[in-house]
XYZ file of C-alpha atoms in Angstrom:
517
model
C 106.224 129.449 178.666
C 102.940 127.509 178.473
C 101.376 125.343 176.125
C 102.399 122.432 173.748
C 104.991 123.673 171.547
C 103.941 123.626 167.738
C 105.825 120.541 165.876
C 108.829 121.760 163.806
C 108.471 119.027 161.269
C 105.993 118.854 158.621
C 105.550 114.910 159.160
C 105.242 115.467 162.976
C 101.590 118.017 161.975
C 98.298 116.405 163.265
C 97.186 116.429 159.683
C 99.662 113.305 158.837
C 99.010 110.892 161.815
C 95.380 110.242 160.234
C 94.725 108.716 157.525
C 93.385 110.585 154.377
C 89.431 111.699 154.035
C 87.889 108.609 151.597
C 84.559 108.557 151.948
C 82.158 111.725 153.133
C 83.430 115.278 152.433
C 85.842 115.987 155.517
C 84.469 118.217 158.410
C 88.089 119.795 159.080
C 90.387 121.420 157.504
C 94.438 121.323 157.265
C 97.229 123.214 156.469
C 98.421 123.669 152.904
C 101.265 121.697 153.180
C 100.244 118.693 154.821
C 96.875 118.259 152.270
C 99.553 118.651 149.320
C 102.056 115.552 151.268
C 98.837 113.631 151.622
C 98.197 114.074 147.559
C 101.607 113.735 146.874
C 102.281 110.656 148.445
C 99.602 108.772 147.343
C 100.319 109.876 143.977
C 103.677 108.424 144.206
C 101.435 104.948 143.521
C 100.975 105.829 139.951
C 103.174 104.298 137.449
C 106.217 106.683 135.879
C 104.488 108.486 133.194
C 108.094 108.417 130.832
C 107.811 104.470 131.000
C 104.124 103.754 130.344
C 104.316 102.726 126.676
C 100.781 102.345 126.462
C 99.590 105.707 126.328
C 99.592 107.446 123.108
C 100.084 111.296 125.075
C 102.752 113.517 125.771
C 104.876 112.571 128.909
C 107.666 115.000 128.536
C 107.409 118.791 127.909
C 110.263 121.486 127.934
C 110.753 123.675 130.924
C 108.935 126.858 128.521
C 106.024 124.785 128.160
C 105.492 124.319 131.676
C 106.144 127.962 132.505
C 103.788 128.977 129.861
C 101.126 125.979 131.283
C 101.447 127.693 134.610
C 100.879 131.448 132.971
C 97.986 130.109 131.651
C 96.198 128.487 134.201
C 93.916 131.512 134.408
C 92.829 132.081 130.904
C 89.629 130.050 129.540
C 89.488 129.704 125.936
C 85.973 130.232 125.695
C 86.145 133.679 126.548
C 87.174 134.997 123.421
C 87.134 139.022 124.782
C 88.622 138.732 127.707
C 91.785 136.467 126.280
C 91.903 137.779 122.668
C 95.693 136.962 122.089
C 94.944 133.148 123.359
C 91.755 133.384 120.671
C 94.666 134.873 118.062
C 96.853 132.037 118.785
C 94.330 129.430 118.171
C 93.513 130.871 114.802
C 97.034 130.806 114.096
C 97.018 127.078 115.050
C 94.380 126.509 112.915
C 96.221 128.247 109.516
C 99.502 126.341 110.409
C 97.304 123.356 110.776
C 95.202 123.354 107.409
C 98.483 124.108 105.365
C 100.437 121.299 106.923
C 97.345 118.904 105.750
C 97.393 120.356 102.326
C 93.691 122.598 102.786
C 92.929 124.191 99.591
C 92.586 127.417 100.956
C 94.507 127.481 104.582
C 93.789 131.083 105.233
C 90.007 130.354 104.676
C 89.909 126.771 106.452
C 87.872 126.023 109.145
C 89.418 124.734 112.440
C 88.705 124.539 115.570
C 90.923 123.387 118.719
C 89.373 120.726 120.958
C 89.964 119.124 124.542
C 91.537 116.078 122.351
C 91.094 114.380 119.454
C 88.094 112.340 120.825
C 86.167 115.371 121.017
C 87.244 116.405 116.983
C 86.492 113.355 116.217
C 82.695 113.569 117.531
C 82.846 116.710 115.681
C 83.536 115.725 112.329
C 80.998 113.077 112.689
C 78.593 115.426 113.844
C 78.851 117.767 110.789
C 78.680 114.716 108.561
C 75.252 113.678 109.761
C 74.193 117.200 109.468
C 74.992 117.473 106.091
C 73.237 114.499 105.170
C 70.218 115.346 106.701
C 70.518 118.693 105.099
C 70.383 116.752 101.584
C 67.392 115.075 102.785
C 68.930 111.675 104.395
C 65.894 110.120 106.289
C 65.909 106.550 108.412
C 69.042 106.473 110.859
C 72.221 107.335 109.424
C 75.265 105.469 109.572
C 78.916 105.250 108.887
C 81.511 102.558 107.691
C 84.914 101.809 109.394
C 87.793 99.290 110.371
C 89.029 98.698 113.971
C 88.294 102.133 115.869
C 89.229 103.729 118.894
C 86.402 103.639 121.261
C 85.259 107.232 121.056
C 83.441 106.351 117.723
C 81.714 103.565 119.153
C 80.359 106.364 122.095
C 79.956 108.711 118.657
C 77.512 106.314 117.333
C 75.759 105.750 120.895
C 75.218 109.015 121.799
C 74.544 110.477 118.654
C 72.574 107.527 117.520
C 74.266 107.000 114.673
C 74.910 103.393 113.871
C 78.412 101.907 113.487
C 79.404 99.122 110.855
C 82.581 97.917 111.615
C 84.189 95.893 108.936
C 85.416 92.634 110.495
C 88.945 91.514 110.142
C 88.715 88.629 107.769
C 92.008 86.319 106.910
C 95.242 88.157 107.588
C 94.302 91.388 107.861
C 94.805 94.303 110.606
C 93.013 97.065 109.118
C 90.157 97.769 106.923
C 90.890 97.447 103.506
C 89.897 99.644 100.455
C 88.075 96.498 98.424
C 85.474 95.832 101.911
C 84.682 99.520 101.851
C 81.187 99.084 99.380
C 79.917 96.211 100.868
C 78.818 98.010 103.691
C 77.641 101.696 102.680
C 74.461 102.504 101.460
C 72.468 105.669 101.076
C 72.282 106.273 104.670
C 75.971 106.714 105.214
C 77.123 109.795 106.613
C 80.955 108.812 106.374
C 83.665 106.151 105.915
C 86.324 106.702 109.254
C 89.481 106.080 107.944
C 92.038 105.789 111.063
C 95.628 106.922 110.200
C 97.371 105.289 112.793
C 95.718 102.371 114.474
C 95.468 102.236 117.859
C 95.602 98.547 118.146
C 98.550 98.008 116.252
C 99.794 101.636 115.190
C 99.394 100.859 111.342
C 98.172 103.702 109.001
C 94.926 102.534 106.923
C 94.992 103.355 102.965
C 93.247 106.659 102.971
C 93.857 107.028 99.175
C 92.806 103.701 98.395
C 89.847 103.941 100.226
C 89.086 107.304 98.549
C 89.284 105.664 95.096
C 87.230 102.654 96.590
C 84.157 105.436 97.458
C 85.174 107.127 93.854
C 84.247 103.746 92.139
C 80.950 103.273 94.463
C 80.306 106.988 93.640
C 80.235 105.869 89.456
C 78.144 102.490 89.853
C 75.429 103.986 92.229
C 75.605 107.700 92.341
C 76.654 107.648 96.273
C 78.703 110.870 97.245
C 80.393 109.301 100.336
C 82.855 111.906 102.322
C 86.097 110.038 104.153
C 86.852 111.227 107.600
C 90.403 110.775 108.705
C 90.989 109.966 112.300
C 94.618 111.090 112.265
C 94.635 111.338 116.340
C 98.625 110.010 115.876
C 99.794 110.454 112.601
C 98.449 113.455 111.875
C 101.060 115.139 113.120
C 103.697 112.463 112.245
C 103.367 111.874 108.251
C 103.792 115.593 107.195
C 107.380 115.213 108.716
C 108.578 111.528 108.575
C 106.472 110.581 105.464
C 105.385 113.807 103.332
C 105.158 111.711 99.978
C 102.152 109.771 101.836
C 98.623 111.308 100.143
C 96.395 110.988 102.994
C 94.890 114.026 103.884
C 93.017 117.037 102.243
C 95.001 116.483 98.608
C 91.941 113.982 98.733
C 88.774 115.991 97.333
C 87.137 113.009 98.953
C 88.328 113.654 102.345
C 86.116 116.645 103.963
C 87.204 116.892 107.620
C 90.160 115.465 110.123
C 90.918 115.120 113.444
C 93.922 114.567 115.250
C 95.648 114.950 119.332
C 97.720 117.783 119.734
C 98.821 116.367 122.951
C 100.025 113.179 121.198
C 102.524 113.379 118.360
C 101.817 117.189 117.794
C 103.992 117.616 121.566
C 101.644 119.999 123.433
C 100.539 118.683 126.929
C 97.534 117.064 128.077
C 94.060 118.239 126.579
C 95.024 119.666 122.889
C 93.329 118.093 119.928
C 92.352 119.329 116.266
C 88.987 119.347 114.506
C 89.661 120.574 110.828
C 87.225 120.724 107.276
C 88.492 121.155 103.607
C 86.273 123.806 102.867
C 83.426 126.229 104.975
C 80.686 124.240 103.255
C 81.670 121.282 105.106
C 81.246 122.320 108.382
C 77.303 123.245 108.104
C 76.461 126.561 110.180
C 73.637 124.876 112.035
C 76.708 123.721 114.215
C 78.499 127.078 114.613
C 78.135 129.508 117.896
C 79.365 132.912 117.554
C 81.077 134.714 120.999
C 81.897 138.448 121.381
C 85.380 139.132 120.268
C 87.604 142.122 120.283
C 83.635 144.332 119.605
C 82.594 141.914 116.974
C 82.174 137.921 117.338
C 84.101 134.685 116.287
C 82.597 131.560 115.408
C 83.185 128.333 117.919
C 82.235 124.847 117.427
C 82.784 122.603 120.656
C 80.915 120.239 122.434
C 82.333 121.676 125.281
C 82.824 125.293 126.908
C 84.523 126.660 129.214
C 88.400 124.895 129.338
C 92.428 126.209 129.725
C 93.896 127.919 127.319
C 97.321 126.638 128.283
C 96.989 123.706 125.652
C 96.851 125.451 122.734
C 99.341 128.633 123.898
C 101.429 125.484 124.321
C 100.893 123.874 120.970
C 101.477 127.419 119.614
C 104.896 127.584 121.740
C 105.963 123.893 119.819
C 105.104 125.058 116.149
C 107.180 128.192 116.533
C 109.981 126.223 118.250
C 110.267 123.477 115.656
C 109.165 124.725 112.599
C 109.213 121.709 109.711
C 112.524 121.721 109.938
C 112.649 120.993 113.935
C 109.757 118.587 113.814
C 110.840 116.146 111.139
C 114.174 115.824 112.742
C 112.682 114.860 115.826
C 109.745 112.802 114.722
C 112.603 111.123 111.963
C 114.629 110.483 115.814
C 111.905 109.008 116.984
C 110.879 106.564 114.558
C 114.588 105.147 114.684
C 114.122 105.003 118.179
C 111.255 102.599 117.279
C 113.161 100.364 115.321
C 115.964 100.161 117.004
C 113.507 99.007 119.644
C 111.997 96.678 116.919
C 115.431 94.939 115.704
C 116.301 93.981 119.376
C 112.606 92.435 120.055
C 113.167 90.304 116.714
C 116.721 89.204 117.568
C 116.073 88.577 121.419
C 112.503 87.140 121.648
C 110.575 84.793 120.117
C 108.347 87.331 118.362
C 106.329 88.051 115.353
C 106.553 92.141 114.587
C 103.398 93.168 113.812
C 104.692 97.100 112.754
C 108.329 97.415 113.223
C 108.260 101.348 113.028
C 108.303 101.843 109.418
C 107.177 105.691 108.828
C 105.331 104.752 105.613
C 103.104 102.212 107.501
C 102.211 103.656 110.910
C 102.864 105.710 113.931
C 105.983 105.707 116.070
C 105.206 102.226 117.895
C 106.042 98.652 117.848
C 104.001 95.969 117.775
C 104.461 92.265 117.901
C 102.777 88.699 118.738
C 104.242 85.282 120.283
C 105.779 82.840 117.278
C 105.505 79.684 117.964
C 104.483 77.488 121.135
C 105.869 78.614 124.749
C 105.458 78.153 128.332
C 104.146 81.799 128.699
C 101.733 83.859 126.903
C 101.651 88.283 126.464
C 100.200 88.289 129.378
C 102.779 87.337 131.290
C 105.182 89.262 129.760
C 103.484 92.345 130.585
C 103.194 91.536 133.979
C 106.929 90.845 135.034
C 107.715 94.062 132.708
C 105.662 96.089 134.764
C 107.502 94.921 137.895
C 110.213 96.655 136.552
C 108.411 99.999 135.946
C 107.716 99.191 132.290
C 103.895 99.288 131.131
C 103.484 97.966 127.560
C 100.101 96.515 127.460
C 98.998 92.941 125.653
C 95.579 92.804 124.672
C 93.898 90.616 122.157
C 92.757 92.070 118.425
C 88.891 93.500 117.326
C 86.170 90.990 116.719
C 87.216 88.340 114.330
C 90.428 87.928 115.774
C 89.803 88.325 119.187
C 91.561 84.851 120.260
C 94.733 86.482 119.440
C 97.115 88.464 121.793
C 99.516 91.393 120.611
C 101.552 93.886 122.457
C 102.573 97.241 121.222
C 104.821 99.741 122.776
C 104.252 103.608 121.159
C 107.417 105.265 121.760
C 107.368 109.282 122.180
C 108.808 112.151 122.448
C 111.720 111.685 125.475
C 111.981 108.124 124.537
C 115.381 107.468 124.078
C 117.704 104.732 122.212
C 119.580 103.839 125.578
C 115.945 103.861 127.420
C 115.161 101.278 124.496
C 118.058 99.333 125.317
C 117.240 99.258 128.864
C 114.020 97.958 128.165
C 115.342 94.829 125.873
C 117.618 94.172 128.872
C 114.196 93.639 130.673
C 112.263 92.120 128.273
C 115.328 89.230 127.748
C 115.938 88.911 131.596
C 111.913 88.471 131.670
C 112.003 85.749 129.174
C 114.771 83.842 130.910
C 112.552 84.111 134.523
C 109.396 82.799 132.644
C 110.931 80.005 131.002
C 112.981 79.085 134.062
C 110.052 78.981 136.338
C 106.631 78.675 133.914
C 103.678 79.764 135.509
C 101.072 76.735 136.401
C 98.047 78.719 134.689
C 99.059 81.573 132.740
C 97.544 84.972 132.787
C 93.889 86.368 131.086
C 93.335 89.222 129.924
C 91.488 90.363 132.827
C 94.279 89.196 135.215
C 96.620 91.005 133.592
C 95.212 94.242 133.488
C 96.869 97.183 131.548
C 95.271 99.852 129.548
C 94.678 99.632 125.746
C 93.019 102.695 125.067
C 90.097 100.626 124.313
C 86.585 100.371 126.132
C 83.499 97.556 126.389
C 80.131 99.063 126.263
C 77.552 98.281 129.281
C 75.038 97.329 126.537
C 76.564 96.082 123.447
C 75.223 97.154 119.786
C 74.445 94.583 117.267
C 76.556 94.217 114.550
C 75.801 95.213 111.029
C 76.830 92.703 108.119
C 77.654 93.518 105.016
C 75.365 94.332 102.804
C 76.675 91.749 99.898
C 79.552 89.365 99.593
C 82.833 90.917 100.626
C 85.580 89.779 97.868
C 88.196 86.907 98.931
C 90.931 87.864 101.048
C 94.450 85.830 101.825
C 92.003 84.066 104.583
C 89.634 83.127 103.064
C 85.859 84.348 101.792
C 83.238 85.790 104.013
C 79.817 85.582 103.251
C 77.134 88.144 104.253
C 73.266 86.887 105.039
C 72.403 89.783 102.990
C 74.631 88.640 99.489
C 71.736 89.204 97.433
C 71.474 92.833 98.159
C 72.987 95.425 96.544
C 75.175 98.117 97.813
C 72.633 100.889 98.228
C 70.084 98.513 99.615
C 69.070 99.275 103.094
C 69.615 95.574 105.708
C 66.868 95.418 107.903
C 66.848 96.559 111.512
C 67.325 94.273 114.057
C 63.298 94.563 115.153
C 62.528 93.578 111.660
C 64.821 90.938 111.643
C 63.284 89.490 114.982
C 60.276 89.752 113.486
C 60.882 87.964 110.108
C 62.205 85.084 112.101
C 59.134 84.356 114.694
C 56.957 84.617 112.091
C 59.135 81.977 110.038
C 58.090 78.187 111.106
C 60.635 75.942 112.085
C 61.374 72.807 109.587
C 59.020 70.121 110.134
C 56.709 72.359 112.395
C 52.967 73.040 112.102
C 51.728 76.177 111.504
C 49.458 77.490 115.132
C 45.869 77.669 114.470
C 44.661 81.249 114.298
C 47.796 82.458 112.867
C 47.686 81.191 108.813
C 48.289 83.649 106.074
C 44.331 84.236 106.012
C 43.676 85.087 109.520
């Protein structure tokens, strides 16, 4: 018999005793096999998904979501004719949806699923400015919030749409109903009201803020809508917290978003645009595809994606029910603070959010007390040489020099995982102190992802437009006080402006430029 026989193991192919294309596309090919060992050994790199307590998302599914995931890798949710039933599902989705958030009509409510809740958000904001044009808004519009998640900061980039961000002032985490009209003016599409922080996990008051716009609405005649970014607890409250008004029982509230694939349990790429009534989602944004010999109306900034997602989310709300879901987002929550009580008895730590269902999502989060050898920083980086990734990062502007952590605990997060994890965290404490580090970690050093993002070219920030009442911290005075709340501020080109042509104290003025020239 002639020839070299052909290798009977899989790591004895020619296709493993290279080293994997990096660069230009590869010339050859290789078996099946061996290009799935290459991917599936490097991927064996990446962190375990079940222990990364930074990420917001689902990391464990049922074995009947996955079979239904790989059923539906085929179907594309965009084609409406072709995959009718997966178009039927997400119209159930939809009505299950805008009843669980109290829409005044649910059968009539206007949903739409998204690829997460970064894309509903953009969305919402997107009908907002349209309706404000559409009542004759002129100038660049704007809209008012706390601490956000990045996608409203690329929102207001790429929709040109400018941001004011309400700083932190004194002790405060969140923006705070009283700060609300010292920053809105005719020109402002929306106030973003996150339920369910993703710094620190902590709902914002969405019915205080609603009453806040309800007052500005009296004194000035300014019809503000409130957005709720509920990307976490949209999908949390309803079960854990129903007593909490934050959603559509608001007449003030016109249009939510939240992540399917977060607390709602469906995998990866499943969020939730939704509107109290037609009239708030203008048609000027709606695209209607064939279905079933007639057509059905779609709003996405994307097209063509799975359907798997939402079959999926389907699959959960059948499963659970309300009854299923608040027992296991009530499990949960303990889960969190039993996670809390053991941080505050072991460590020297400040909670933050201890897990309380009435004041934020399923997370913990904490800060250093007192002065040690070792910063957050540290911690997080002998955690994660255990497996565990709980990032540290510091707060928004205004309170940037201070470091948290926060750990969001999910769904297949257990109490005896959480116990394993305090068993780190104390023998992690006991190596730090023992052996201190001679220059402690940055932010930068330490890595870790925060679900946060820095923009190449930073925007300017907008003060407030008069003085912002006293808080716990003290007072914060805008260079606008004398303005009042439907004044517009000045762009930042006038501003420039205003101050070259200003002379300097105890300058002269330059010849050829006096007030007569």
């Amino acid at each position: 018999m002639s020839g070299t026989p052909e290798p009977d193991d899989l790591f004895a192919l020619p296709g493993l005793s290279r080293t994997a294309p990096k660069h230009g596309f590869p010339d050859r090919e290789m078996a099946a096999q061996v290009a799935y060992e290459v991917v599936h050994g490097e991927l064996l790199l990446d962190g375990v998904s079940r222990m990364n307590l930074a990420t917001f998302c689902t990391t464990w599914i049922d074995d009947q979501a996955r079979r239904l995931m790989d059923e539906s890798l085929d179907k594309n949710i965009v084609d409406k004719d072709e995959y009718p039933q997966t178009a039927e599902l997400e119209k159930r989705c939809v009505r299950m949806i805008a009843d669980l958030w109290h829409a005044p009509d649910p059968a009539a409510t206007l949903g739409t699923s998204t690829t997460g809740s970064s894309e509903a958000a953009m969305l919402g904001g997107l009908a907002a400015k349209t309706r404000w044009r559409k009542r004759g808004g002129t100038g660049t519009p704007n809209f008012v919030c706390g601490p956000v998640q990045v996608c409203w900061e690329k929102f207001a980039r790429y929709f040109d749409v400018e941001i004011r961000q309400i700083p932190l002032r004194g002790d405060r985490l969140t923006m705070h109903p009283e700060d609300v009209a010292a920053f809105c003016d005719e020109n402002t599409i929306m106030v973003v009201a996150t339920f369910g922080q993703t710094f620190t996990g902590l709902f914002e008051d969405v019915a205080g803020i609603s009453k806040a716009l309800d007052a500005l609405e009296r004194k000035t005649g300014l019809d503000i809508p409130l957005h709720v970014d509920a990307a976490s607890g949209g999908f949390l409250a309803p079960f854990a917290a129903p007593d909490l008004v934050w959603d559509f029982r608001l007449p003030r509230v016109r249009s939510i978003n939240a992540s399917g694939h977060k607390t709602g349990l469906a995998p990866l790429g499943a969020g939730w645009a939704m509107w109290r009534t037609p009239a708030d989602l203008p048609k000027e944004l709606i695209f209607n595809v064939d279905y079933l010999g007639g057509s059905m109306a779609t709003f996405n900034l994307n097209f063509s994606r799975p359907g798997g997602q939402v079959i999926t989310q389907y699959y959960e709300f059948i499963r659970l029910g309300r009854t299923g879901y608040t027992r296991l987002q009530e499990s949960i929550y303990g889960v969190a603070r039993h996670l809390a009580a053991g941080l505050d008895r072991i460590g020297p730590f400040q909670l933050i959010h201890d897990g309380d269902p009435l004041r934020g999502i399923t997370a913990v989060c904490w800060r250093l007390r007192g002065e040690q050898v070792f910063n957050l920083y540290d911690l997080s980086d002998r955690l994660r040489s255990r497996g565990w990734l709980i990032a540290a990062y510091p707060l928004p502007a205004d309170r940037g020099d201070e470091t948290i952590m926060r750990a969001v605990i999910r769904h297949g997060f257990t109490v005896d995982m959480a116990d394993l994890l305090l068993a780190d965290v104390a023998r992690c404490l006991t190596q730090l102190r023992a052996h201190p580090m001679a220059t402690s970690l940055t932010s930068a050093e330490a890595g870790g992802f925060t679900h946060s993002a820095h923009a190449a070219v930073p925007l300017p920030r907008t003060p407030a437009l008069h003085v912002l009442p006293e808080s716990s911290g003290g007072t914060a005075k805008s260079k606008a006080a004398a303005k009042p709340a439907a004044a517009k501020p000045k762009s930042a080109a006038a501003k420039s402006k205003t101050a070259a042509a200003k002379p300097k104290p105890g300058s002269k003025p330059t010849p050829g430029k006096g007030k007569g020239k």
